[in-house]
Coordinates of C-alpha atoms and ligand atoms in Angstrom, one line a residue:
M1 CA 25.9 -15.5 -49.6
K2 CA 23.0 -15.4 -51.9
I3 CA 19.3 -15.7 -51.3
E4 CA 16.8 -17.4 -53.6
I5 CA 13.2 -16.6 -52.9
I6 CA 10.9 -19.6 -53.6
K7 CA 7.1 -19.2 -53.7
C8 CA 5.3 -22.1 -52.1
L9 CA 1.6 -23.0 -51.5
K10 CA -0.7 -20.0 -51.8
D11 CA 1.3 -17.2 -50.3
N12 CA 4.3 -18.7 -48.5
Y13 CA 7.9 -18.0 -49.1
S14 CA 10.7 -20.4 -48.5
Y15 CA 14.3 -19.2 -48.9
L16 CA 17.5 -20.8 -50.1
L17 CA 20.6 -19.3 -48.4
I18 CA 23.5 -20.2 -50.7
N19 CA 27.2 -20.1 -49.9
E20 CA 28.4 -19.1 -53.4
K21 CA 31.9 -20.5 -52.8
N22 CA 30.7 -24.1 -52.9
N23 CA 26.9 -24.0 -53.6
N24 CA 26.2 -25.4 -50.1
A25 CA 22.8 -24.1 -48.9
C26 CA 20.2 -24.0 -46.2
V27 CA 16.5 -23.9 -46.9
I28 CA 14.4 -21.8 -44.5
D29 CA 10.9 -23.1 -43.9
P30 CA 10.3 -25.4 -46.8
S31 CA 6.4 -25.4 -47.0
E32 CA 6.5 -28.2 -49.6
S33 CA 9.3 -30.1 -51.3
K34 CA 8.6 -29.8 -55.0
P35 CA 9.4 -26.1 -55.6
I36 CA 12.5 -26.4 -53.5
I37 CA 13.7 -29.5 -55.4
D38 CA 13.2 -27.8 -58.7
V39 CA 15.5 -24.9 -57.8
V40 CA 18.1 -27.2 -56.1
E41 CA 18.3 -29.4 -59.1
K42 CA 18.3 -26.6 -61.7
K43 CA 21.1 -24.7 -59.9
N44 CA 23.2 -27.7 -58.8
I45 CA 22.8 -26.7 -55.1
N46 CA 24.0 -28.9 -52.3
L47 CA 21.2 -28.7 -49.8
K48 CA 22.7 -29.2 -46.3
F49 CA 20.2 -27.9 -43.8
I50 CA 16.6 -27.1 -43.2
L51 CA 16.1 -24.2 -40.8
N52 CA 12.6 -24.1 -39.3
T53 CA 11.3 -21.0 -37.6
H54 CA 8.3 -22.8 -36.1
H55 CA 6.3 -26.0 -36.4
H56 CA 3.3 -25.0 -38.5
Y57 CA 2.6 -27.2 -41.5
D58 CA 3.1 -24.4 -44.0
H59 CA 6.7 -24.1 -42.7
V60 CA 7.8 -27.7 -42.3
G61 CA 5.7 -29.5 -44.9
G62 CA 8.8 -30.3 -47.1
N63 CA 11.0 -31.6 -44.2
I64 CA 10.4 -35.3 -44.7
D65 CA 10.8 -35.4 -48.4
L66 CA 13.8 -33.2 -48.5
K67 CA 15.6 -35.1 -45.7
K68 CA 14.9 -38.4 -47.5
K69 CA 16.2 -37.0 -50.8
Y70 CA 19.3 -35.1 -49.6
G71 CA 20.2 -36.6 -46.3
L72 CA 20.4 -33.1 -44.8
N73 CA 20.0 -32.0 -41.2
V74 CA 17.0 -30.2 -39.7
V75 CA 17.5 -27.3 -37.3
G76 CA 14.8 -26.2 -34.9
F77 CA 14.0 -25.0 -31.5
K78 CA 14.7 -27.6 -28.8
Y79 CA 11.3 -27.4 -27.1
D80 CA 9.6 -28.1 -30.5
K81 CA 11.5 -31.3 -31.0
D82 CA 8.2 -33.3 -30.9
R83 CA 6.5 -31.2 -33.4
I84 CA 9.1 -30.4 -36.1
P85 CA 9.3 -33.4 -38.4
E86 CA 12.8 -34.9 -38.7
I87 CA 14.4 -32.4 -36.4
D88 CA 18.0 -33.5 -35.5
I89 CA 19.8 -30.3 -34.5
L90 CA 18.2 -28.7 -31.4
V91 CA 18.9 -25.0 -30.8
E92 CA 18.0 -22.6 -28.1
D93 CA 17.7 -18.9 -27.4
N94 CA 20.8 -16.8 -28.0
Q95 CA 22.8 -19.7 -29.3
I96 CA 25.1 -19.2 -32.2
W97 CA 24.4 -22.1 -34.6
T98 CA 27.5 -22.6 -36.7
N99 CA 29.3 -24.9 -39.1
E100 CA 31.8 -24.6 -42.0
D101 CA 29.3 -22.7 -44.2
F102 CA 26.9 -20.8 -42.0
E103 CA 26.7 -18.9 -38.8
S104 CA 23.3 -17.8 -37.3
K105 CA 22.2 -16.5 -34.0
I106 CA 19.0 -18.0 -32.7
I107 CA 16.6 -15.5 -31.2
H108 CA 13.6 -17.0 -29.4
I109 CA 10.5 -14.9 -30.4
P110 CA 7.4 -16.6 -28.9
G111 CA 3.8 -15.3 -29.5
H112 CA 2.6 -16.8 -32.8
T113 CA 3.8 -20.1 -31.3
T114 CA 5.6 -20.8 -28.1
G115 CA 8.6 -22.2 -29.9
H116 CA 9.0 -19.6 -32.7
I117 CA 12.6 -18.6 -33.4
C118 CA 14.3 -16.1 -35.7
F119 CA 17.5 -17.1 -37.6
Y120 CA 19.7 -14.0 -37.5
F121 CA 22.8 -14.1 -39.8
E122 CA 24.7 -11.2 -38.2
K123 CA 27.6 -11.0 -40.7
E124 CA 25.2 -11.0 -43.7
K125 CA 22.7 -8.7 -41.8
I126 CA 19.8 -11.0 -42.7
A127 CA 17.0 -12.2 -40.4
F128 CA 14.4 -14.9 -41.2
T129 CA 11.4 -13.9 -39.1
G130 CA 8.9 -16.6 -40.0
D131 CA 5.4 -15.7 -38.9
T132 CA 6.4 -13.3 -36.2
L133 CA 7.4 -10.2 -38.1
F134 CA 5.9 -9.7 -41.5
S135 CA 6.4 -6.7 -43.8
L136 CA 3.9 -4.2 -42.4
G137 CA 2.4 -6.7 -40.0
C138 CA 3.0 -9.4 -37.4
G139 CA 1.7 -12.9 -36.9
R140 CA -1.5 -13.9 -35.2
I141 CA -1.1 -14.8 -31.6
F142 CA -2.0 -18.5 -31.5
E143 CA -0.1 -20.0 -28.6
G144 CA 1.6 -17.1 -26.7
T145 CA 0.4 -14.0 -25.0
Y146 CA 0.1 -10.4 -26.3
K147 CA 3.0 -9.6 -24.0
Q148 CA 5.2 -12.3 -25.5
M149 CA 4.5 -11.2 -29.0
F150 CA 5.1 -7.5 -28.1
D151 CA 8.4 -8.4 -26.4
S152 CA 9.4 -10.6 -29.4
L153 CA 8.9 -7.7 -31.8
N154 CA 10.8 -5.4 -29.5
K155 CA 13.8 -7.9 -29.6
L156 CA 13.7 -7.7 -33.4
K157 CA 13.5 -3.9 -33.3
K158 CA 16.9 -3.9 -31.7
L159 CA 18.6 -5.5 -34.7
P160 CA 20.6 -3.1 -36.9
L161 CA 18.3 -0.9 -39.0
E162 CA 19.8 -2.2 -42.2
T163 CA 19.1 -5.8 -41.4
K164 CA 17.1 -7.4 -44.2
I165 CA 13.9 -9.1 -43.2
Y166 CA 12.8 -12.3 -44.9
C167 CA 9.4 -13.4 -43.6
G168 CA 7.1 -16.4 -44.1
H169 CA 4.3 -15.0 -46.2
E170 CA 3.5 -12.5 -48.9
Y171 CA 0.9 -10.6 -46.8
T172 CA 2.4 -7.1 -47.4
F173 CA -0.4 -5.6 -49.5
K174 CA -3.2 -6.5 -47.2
N175 CA -1.1 -5.4 -44.2
S176 CA -0.4 -2.1 -45.9
I177 CA -4.1 -1.3 -46.0
F178 CA -4.4 -1.9 -42.3
C179 CA -1.3 0.3 -41.6
K180 CA -2.7 3.1 -43.7
K181 CA -6.0 3.0 -41.9
H182 CA -4.4 3.5 -38.5
D183 CA -1.5 5.7 -39.6
E184 CA -2.9 7.9 -42.3
N185 CA -0.2 10.7 -42.2
N186 CA 2.8 8.5 -42.2
K187 CA 4.9 9.7 -45.2
N188 CA 7.3 6.8 -45.0
L189 CA 4.4 4.4 -45.2
K190 CA 3.0 6.2 -48.2
N191 CA 6.3 5.8 -50.0
K192 CA 6.7 2.2 -49.1
I193 CA 3.2 1.5 -50.4
I194 CA 4.1 2.9 -53.7
E195 CA 7.1 0.6 -53.8
I196 CA 5.1 -2.4 -52.8
E197 CA 2.4 -1.8 -55.4
D198 CA 5.1 -1.4 -58.1
K199 CA 6.7 -4.7 -57.1
L200 CA 3.4 -6.6 -57.0
K201 CA 2.4 -5.1 -60.4
N202 CA 5.6 -6.6 -61.8
N203 CA 4.9 -9.9 -60.1
L204 CA 7.9 -9.5 -57.8
P205 CA 8.0 -10.3 -54.1
T206 CA 7.8 -7.4 -51.7
I207 CA 10.4 -9.1 -49.6
P208 CA 13.0 -8.4 -48.2
S209 CA 12.1 -5.4 -46.1
T210 CA 14.5 -4.0 -43.5
I211 CA 14.2 -3.4 -39.8
G212 CA 14.6 0.3 -40.4
E213 CA 11.7 0.4 -42.9
E214 CA 9.5 -1.7 -40.6
I215 CA 10.2 0.6 -37.6
A216 CA 9.2 3.5 -39.8
C217 CA 6.1 2.0 -41.4
N218 CA 4.8 -1.1 -39.5
I219 CA 2.0 -0.1 -37.2
F220 CA 2.7 -3.0 -34.9
L221 CA 6.3 -1.9 -34.4
R222 CA 5.1 1.7 -33.9
A223 CA 2.7 0.8 -31.0
K224 CA 3.9 2.7 -28.0
N225 CA 3.0 0.1 -25.4
L226 CA 1.5 -3.3 -24.8
E227 CA -2.0 -1.9 -24.5
D228 CA -1.9 -0.2 -27.9
F229 CA -0.3 -3.2 -29.4
S230 CA -2.9 -5.5 -28.1
K231 CA -5.7 -3.3 -29.4
L232 CA -4.2 -3.2 -32.8
R233 CA -3.7 -7.0 -32.8
D234 CA -7.4 -7.5 -32.0
L235 CA -8.5 -5.1 -34.7
K236 CA -6.3 -6.9 -37.3
D237 CA -7.7 -10.3 -36.3
N238 CA -11.1 -9.0 -37.5
F239 CA -9.9 -6.9 -40.4
Ligands
ZN301 ZN1 2.7 -20.0 -38.6
FE302 FE1 2.7 -19.5 -41.8

């Protein structure tokens, strides 16, 4: 499996997960269709599925166009069936979604939205975390509770440390400033910030991160309890 990172809109990332044996692919969270179509056409990719982590426009904006053009299937959380455009494969928590090319575990991680899911490709050790876990940050709590978001992050923390994290936005630099402010003496964080700055200087994505790096550096994963987490989330909302 190979991953292509595709920049969309202002700071979104969509991802192509490509089975290199036959060029069959899924696209995760196509914010818009044009940048996806450009890569698909250029690389002769057979786009088979859209995987949506949640229903927000900047994650599903390309669904209608891409389905029309490629006749693919759209995979999303079953309770979001009325708000994910063109959804036709409904998945639920803990389900293994599988077909000839791909196998992903579905992990329900509510908080940012009530229907947010993570696509976890266990064999490849890859997780698409949408707007729940960012590198050095976490999503705003729009629909869920602090407790739901805290529990969702704890679920992700249990994935193997080497699991690669592909999230929905390039927010890493701004997140790093917040982490630094609240975790000044964290050496791992300092080292990660050097890496991030280097990548950004060279116009490269800071993604993927790993669960291990996030546990070591992400202040929201380092919060000891729900109370600490909630305080940090409030501070970040006004940062
Ligand atoms: Zn969102
Ligand atoms: Fe988003």
